[in-house]
Short mmCIF file of C-alpha atoms in Angstrom, two decimals:
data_model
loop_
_atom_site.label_atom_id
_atom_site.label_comp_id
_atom_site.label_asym_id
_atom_site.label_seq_id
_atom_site.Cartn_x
_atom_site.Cartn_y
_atom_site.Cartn_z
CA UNK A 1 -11.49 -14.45 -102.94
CA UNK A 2 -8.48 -14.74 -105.30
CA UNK A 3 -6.97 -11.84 -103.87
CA UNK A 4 -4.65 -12.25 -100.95
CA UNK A 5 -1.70 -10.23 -102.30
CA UNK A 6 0.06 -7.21 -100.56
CA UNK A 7 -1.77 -4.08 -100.70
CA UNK A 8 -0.12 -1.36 -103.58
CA UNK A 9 1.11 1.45 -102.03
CA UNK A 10 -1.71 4.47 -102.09
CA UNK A 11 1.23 6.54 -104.19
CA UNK A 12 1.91 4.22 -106.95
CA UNK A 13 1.67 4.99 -110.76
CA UNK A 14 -1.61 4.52 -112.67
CA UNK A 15 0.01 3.82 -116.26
CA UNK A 16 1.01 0.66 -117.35
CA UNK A 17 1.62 0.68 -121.14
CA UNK A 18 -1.39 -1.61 -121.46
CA UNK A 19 -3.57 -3.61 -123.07
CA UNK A 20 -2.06 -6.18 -125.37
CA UNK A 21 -2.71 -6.47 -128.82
CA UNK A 22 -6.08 -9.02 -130.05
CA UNK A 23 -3.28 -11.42 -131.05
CA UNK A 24 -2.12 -11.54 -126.81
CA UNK A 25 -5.04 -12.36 -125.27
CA UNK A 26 -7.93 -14.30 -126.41
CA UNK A 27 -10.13 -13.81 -123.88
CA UNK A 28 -11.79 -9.75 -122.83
CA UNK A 29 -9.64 -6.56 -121.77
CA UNK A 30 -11.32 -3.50 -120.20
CA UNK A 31 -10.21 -0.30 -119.47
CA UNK A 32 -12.04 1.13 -116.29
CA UNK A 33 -13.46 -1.95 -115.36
CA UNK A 34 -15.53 -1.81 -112.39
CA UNK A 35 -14.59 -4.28 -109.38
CA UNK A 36 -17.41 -2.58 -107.44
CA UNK A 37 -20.10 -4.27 -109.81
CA UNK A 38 -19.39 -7.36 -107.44
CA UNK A 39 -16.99 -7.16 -104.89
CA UNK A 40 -18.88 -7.99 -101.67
CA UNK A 41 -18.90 -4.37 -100.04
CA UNK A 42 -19.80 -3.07 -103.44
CA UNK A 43 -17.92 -0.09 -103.09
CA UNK A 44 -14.30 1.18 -104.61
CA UNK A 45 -12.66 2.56 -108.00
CA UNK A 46 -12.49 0.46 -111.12
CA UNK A 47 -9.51 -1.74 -112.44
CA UNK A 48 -7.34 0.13 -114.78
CA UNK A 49 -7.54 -2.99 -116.71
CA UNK A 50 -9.75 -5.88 -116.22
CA UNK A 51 -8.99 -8.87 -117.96
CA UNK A 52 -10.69 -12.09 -117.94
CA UNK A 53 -8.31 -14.56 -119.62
CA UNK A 54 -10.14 -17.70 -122.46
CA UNK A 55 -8.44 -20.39 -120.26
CA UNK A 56 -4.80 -21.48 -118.66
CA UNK A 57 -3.01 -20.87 -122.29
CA UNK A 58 -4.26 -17.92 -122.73
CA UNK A 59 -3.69 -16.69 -119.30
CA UNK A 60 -0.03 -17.74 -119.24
CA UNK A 61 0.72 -15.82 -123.00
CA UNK A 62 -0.73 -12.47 -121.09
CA UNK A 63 1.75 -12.79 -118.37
CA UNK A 64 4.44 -14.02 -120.24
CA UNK A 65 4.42 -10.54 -122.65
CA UNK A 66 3.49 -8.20 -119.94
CA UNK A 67 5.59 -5.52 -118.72
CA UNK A 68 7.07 -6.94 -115.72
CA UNK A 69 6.62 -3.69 -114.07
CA UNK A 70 2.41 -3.94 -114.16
CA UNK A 71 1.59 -4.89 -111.32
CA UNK A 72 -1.32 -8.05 -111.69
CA UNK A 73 -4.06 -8.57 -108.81
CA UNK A 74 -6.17 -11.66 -109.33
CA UNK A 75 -9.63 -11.28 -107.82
CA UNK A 76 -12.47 -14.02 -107.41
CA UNK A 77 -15.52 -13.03 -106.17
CA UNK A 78 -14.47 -10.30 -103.83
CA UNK A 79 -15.45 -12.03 -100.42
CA UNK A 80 -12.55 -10.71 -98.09
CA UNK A 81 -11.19 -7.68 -100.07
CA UNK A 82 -11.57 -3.74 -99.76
CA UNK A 83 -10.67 -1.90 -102.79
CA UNK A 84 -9.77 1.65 -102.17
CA UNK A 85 -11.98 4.69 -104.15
CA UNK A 86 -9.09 5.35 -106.33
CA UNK A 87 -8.97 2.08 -107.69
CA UNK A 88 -6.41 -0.47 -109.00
CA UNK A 89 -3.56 -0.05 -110.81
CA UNK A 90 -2.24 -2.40 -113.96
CA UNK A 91 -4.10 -5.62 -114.51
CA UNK A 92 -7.05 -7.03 -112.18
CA UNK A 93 -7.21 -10.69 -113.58
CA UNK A 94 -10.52 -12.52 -113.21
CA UNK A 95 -10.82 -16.12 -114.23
CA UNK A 96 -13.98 -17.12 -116.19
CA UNK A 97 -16.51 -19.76 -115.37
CA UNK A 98 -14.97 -22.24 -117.46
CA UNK A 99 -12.36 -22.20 -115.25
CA UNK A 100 -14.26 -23.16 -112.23
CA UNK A 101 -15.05 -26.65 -113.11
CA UNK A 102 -14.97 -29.54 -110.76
CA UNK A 103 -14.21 -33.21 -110.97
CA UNK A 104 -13.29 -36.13 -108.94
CA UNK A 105 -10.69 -38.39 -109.27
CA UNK A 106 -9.56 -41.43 -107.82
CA UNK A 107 -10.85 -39.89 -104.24
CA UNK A 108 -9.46 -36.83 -104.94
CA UNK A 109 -11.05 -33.35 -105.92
CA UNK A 110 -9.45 -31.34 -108.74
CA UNK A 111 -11.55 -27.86 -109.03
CA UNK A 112 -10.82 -24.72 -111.16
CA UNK A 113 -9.61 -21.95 -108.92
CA UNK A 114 -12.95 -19.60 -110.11
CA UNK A 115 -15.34 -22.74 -108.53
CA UNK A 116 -17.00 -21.45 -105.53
CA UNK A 117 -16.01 -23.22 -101.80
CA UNK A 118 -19.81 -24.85 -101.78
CA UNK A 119 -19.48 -26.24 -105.44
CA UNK A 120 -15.94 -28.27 -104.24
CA UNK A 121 -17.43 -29.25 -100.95
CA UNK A 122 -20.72 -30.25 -102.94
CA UNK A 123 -18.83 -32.49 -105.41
CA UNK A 124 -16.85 -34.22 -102.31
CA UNK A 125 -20.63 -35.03 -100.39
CA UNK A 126 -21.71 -36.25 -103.67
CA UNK A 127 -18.53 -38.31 -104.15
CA UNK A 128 -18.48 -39.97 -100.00
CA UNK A 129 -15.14 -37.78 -99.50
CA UNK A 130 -15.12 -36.49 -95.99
CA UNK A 131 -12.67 -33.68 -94.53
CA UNK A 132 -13.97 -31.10 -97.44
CA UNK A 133 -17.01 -29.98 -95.29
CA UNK A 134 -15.87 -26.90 -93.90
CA UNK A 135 -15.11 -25.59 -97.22
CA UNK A 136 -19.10 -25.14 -97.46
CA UNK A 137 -18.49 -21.82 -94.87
CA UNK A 138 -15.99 -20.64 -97.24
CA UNK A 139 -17.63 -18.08 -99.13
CA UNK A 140 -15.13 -17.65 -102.09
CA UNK A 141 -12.93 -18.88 -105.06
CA UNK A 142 -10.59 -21.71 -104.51
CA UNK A 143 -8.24 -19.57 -105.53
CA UNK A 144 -8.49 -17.10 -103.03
CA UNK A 145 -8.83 -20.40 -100.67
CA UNK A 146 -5.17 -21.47 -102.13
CA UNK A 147 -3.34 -18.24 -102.08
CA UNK A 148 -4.57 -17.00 -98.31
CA UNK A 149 -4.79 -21.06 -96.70
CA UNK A 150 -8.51 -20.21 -96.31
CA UNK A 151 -9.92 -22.15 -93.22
CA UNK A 152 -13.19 -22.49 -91.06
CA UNK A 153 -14.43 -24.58 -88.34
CA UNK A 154 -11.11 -25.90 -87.06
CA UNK A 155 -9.63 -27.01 -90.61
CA UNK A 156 -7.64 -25.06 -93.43
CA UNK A 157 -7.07 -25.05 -96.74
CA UNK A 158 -3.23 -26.80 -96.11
CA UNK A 159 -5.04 -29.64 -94.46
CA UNK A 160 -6.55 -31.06 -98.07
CA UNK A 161 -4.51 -29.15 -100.49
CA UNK A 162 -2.41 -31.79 -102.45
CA UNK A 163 -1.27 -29.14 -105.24
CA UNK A 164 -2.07 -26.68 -107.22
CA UNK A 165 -0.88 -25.54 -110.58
CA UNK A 166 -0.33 -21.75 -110.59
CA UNK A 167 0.54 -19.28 -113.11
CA UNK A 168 4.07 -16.96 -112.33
CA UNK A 169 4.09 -13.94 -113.15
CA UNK A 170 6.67 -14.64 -116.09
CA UNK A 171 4.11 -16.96 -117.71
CA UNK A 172 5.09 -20.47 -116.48
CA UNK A 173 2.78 -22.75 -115.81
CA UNK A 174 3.97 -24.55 -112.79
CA UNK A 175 2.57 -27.64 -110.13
CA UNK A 176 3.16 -26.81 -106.68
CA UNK A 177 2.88 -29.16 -104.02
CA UNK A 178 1.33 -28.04 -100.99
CA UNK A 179 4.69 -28.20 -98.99
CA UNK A 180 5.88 -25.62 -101.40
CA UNK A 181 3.43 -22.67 -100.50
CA UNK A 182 4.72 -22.67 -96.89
CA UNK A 183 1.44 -22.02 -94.99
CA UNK A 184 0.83 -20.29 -91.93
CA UNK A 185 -2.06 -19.14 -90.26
CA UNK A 186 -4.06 -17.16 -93.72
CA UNK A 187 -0.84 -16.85 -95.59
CA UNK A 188 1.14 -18.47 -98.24
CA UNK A 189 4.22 -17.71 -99.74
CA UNK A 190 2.89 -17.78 -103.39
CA UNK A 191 4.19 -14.32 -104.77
CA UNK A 192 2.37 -11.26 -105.91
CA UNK A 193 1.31 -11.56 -109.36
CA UNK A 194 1.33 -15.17 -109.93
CA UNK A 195 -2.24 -16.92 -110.05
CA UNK A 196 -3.76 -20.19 -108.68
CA UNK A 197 -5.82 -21.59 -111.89
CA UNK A 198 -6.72 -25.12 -110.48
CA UNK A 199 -5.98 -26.99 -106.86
CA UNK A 200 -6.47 -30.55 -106.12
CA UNK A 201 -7.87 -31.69 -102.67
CA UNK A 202 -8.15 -35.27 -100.52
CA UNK A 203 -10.26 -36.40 -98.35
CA UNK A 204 -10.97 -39.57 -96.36
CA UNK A 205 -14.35 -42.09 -97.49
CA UNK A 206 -17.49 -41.14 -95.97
CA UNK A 207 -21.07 -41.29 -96.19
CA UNK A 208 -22.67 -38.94 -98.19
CA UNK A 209 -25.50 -38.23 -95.89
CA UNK A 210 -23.59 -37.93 -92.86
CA UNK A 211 -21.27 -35.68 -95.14
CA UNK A 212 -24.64 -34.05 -96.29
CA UNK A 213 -25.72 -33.31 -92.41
CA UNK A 214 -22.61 -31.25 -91.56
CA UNK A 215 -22.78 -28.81 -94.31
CA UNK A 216 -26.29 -28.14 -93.22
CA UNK A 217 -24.80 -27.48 -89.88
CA UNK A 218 -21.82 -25.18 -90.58
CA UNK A 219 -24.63 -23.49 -93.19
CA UNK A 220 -26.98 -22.77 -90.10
CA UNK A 221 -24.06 -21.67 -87.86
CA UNK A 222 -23.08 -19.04 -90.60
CA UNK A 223 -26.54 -18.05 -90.83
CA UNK A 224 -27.20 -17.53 -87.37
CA UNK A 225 -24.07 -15.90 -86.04
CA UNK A 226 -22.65 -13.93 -89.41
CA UNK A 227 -24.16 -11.16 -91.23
CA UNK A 228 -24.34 -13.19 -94.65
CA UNK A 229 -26.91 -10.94 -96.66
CA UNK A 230 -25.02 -7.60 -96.14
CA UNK A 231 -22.70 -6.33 -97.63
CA UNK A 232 -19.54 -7.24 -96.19
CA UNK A 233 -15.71 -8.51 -96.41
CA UNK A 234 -16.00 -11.91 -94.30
CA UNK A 235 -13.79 -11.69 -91.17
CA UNK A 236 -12.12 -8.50 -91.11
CA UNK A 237 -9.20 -9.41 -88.42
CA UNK A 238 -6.96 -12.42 -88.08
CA UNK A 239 -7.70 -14.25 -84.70
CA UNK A 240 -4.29 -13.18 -82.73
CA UNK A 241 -2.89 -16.29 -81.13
CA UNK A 242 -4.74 -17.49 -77.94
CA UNK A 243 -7.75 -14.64 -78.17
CA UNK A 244 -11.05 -14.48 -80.93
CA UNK A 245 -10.81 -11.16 -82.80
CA UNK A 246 -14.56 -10.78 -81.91
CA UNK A 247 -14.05 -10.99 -78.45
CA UNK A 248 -11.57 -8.04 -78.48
CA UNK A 249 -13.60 -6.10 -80.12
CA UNK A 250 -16.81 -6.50 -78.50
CA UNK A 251 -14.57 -6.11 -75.22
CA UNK A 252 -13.31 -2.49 -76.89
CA UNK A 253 -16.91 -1.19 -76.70
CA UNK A 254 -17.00 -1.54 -80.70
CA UNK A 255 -20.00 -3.35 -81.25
CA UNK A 256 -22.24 -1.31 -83.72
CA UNK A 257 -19.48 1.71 -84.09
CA UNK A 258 -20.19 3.58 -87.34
CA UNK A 259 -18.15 6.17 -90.01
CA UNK A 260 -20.43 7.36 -92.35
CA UNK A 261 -22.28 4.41 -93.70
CA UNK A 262 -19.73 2.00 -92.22
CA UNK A 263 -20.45 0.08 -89.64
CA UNK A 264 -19.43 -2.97 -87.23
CA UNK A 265 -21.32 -5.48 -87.51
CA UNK A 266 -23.83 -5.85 -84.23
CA UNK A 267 -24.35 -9.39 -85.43
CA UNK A 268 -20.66 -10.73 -85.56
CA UNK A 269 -18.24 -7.95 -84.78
CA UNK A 270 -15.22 -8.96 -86.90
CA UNK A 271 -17.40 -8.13 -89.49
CA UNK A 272 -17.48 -4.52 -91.76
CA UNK A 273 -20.53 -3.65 -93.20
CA UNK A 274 -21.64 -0.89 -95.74
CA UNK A 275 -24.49 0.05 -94.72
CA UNK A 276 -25.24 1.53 -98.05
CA UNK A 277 -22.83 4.28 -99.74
CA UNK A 278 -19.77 4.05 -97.50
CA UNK A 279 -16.83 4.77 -99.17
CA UNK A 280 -13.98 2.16 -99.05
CA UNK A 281 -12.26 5.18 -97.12
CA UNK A 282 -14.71 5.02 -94.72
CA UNK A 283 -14.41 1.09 -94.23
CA UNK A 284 -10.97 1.33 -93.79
CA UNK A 285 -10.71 4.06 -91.51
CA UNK A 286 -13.63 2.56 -89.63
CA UNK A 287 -10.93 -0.72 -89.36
CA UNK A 288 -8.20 1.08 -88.43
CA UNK A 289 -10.23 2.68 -85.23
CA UNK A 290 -11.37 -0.60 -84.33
CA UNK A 291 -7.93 -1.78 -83.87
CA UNK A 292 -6.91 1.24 -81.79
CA UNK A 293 -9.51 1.08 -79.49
CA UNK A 294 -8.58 -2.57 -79.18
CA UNK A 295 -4.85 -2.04 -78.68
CA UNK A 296 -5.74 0.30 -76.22
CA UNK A 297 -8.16 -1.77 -74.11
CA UNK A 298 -6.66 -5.26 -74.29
CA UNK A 299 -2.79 -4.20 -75.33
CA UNK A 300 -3.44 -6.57 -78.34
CA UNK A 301 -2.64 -5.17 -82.11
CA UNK A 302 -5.10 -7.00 -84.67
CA UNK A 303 -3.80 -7.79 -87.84
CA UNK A 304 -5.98 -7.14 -90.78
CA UNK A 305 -7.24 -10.38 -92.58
CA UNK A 306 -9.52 -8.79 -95.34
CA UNK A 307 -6.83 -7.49 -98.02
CA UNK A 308 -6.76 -4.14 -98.86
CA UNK A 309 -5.61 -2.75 -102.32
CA UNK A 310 -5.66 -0.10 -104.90
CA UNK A 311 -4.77 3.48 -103.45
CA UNK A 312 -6.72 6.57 -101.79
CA UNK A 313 -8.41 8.91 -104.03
#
């Protein structure tokens, strides 16, 4: 979910003057790298380049010799992201599992931004830190969780974020505190390009069982009302202020609408499913109904929360 960046426009180039030489990057650089091998709706084109960085260091030195004109995506797991058929253009950075390692600290929570939102809430039940629960519903990187201010069950990722150190998109390696990122509702002003490699969290002490027992229940919740072994893009719309983006478009008479092999969800209807080969076209265009049938029934304009990038084939 390390992915919440603007969308490139469907026009723009596809050559970038890429990949580095051996002595850039220590870590692996593909050409054609496919992003639908595991993003969620496993559908879309490949990365022009798909790099996966040895650590920070080497991270920072790619960035820092880049052409400032390649454009750089980072990507976690893919939770709340459509990438479009034609693919992605410059460099889709994923971080490697030695970057998703988790600690605690003095009550605190450091975690890699590749570590999963169940490892960091894990590590904080284990630990008595309360406040991290929610993070359990999460179903990507912390990353993503960072860069988009990632929230669930009434709490968000600005409510525990202490900092995070990023990576610009000049190369520096730089510790934000939270207050810098400017959060809103899903949104942060970290710019395009730049990278979230680790985050530190608080919490308040708790008991680990009682910690324990409301993981279980935000687990069960998910599993009862979402459609969690489909494959999907999380919540598809923002809630618009004072209404639930399911409710508006269940009320639209969009329950179970199709295009192609898209479909609604009939389970939770902010959710997109691919029903099998949809296209990311398809998904899309299946959103983009859903929100005009909804403007025209409740006068309400949904604003998409599952980023969209790469361009139309």
């Amino acid at each position: 979910m390390n992915a919440a960046t603007p969308c490139v426009p469907a026009n723009a180039a596809t050559q970038t003057g890429f990949p580095p030489s051996r002595e850039t990057i220590r870590g692996s650089v593909e050409a054609g790298g496919s992003l639908a091998d595991f993003i969620w709706f496993r559908t879309g084109g490949p990365a022009e380049w798909l790099v996966r960085p040895a650590d920070v260091e080497d991270l920072a030195g790619l960035l820092k010799t880049l052409d400032p004109s390649t454009p750089v995506l980072p990507v976690g797991v893919g939770s709340n992201l459509i990438v479009r058929d034609g693919g992605v253009p410059g460099v889709v950075v994923r971080l490697p599992k030695a970057m998703a390692k988790v600690s605690v600290e003095d009550g605190r929570v450091r975690a890699g931004a590749g570590a999963m939102g169940i490892t960091v809430a894990s590590a904080a039940r284990d630990a008595g830190i309360a406040g991290l629960e929610f993070l359990r519903g999460i179903p990507g990187t912390v990353g993503g969780a960072v860069r988009m201010n990632a929230g669930a069950y009434g709490r968000d990722v600005s409510d525990i974020l202490i900092e995070a150190t990023v990576v610009t998109r000049d190369g520096a390696v730089e510790t934000w505190p939270a207050a810098r990122f400017g959060y809103v509702y899903r949104h942060s002003d970290l710019p395009a390009g730049a990278v979230v490699v680790e985050a530190v969290f608080s919490g308040t002490p708790g008991e680990p069982a009682v910690i324990g027992a409301e993981m279980d229940r935000i687990a069960a919740e998910r599993e009862a009302s979402q459609p969690l072994r489909s494959r999907t893009g999380g919540s598809t719309f923002k809630n618009p202020e004072g209404h639930k983006a399911w409710a508006l478009i269940d009320a639209a008479g969009c329950r179970g609408l199709t295009r192609g092999d898209a479909q609604v969800s009939e389970k939770h209807c902010n959710f997109l499913l691919n029903l099998g080969s949809a296209s990311s076209a398809e998904i899309e265009a299946l959103g983009e109904e859903v929100r005009t049938k909804v403007k025209a029934h409740s006068g309400v304009t949904l604003e998409w929360e599952i980023q969209r990038v790469g361009v139309a084939k």
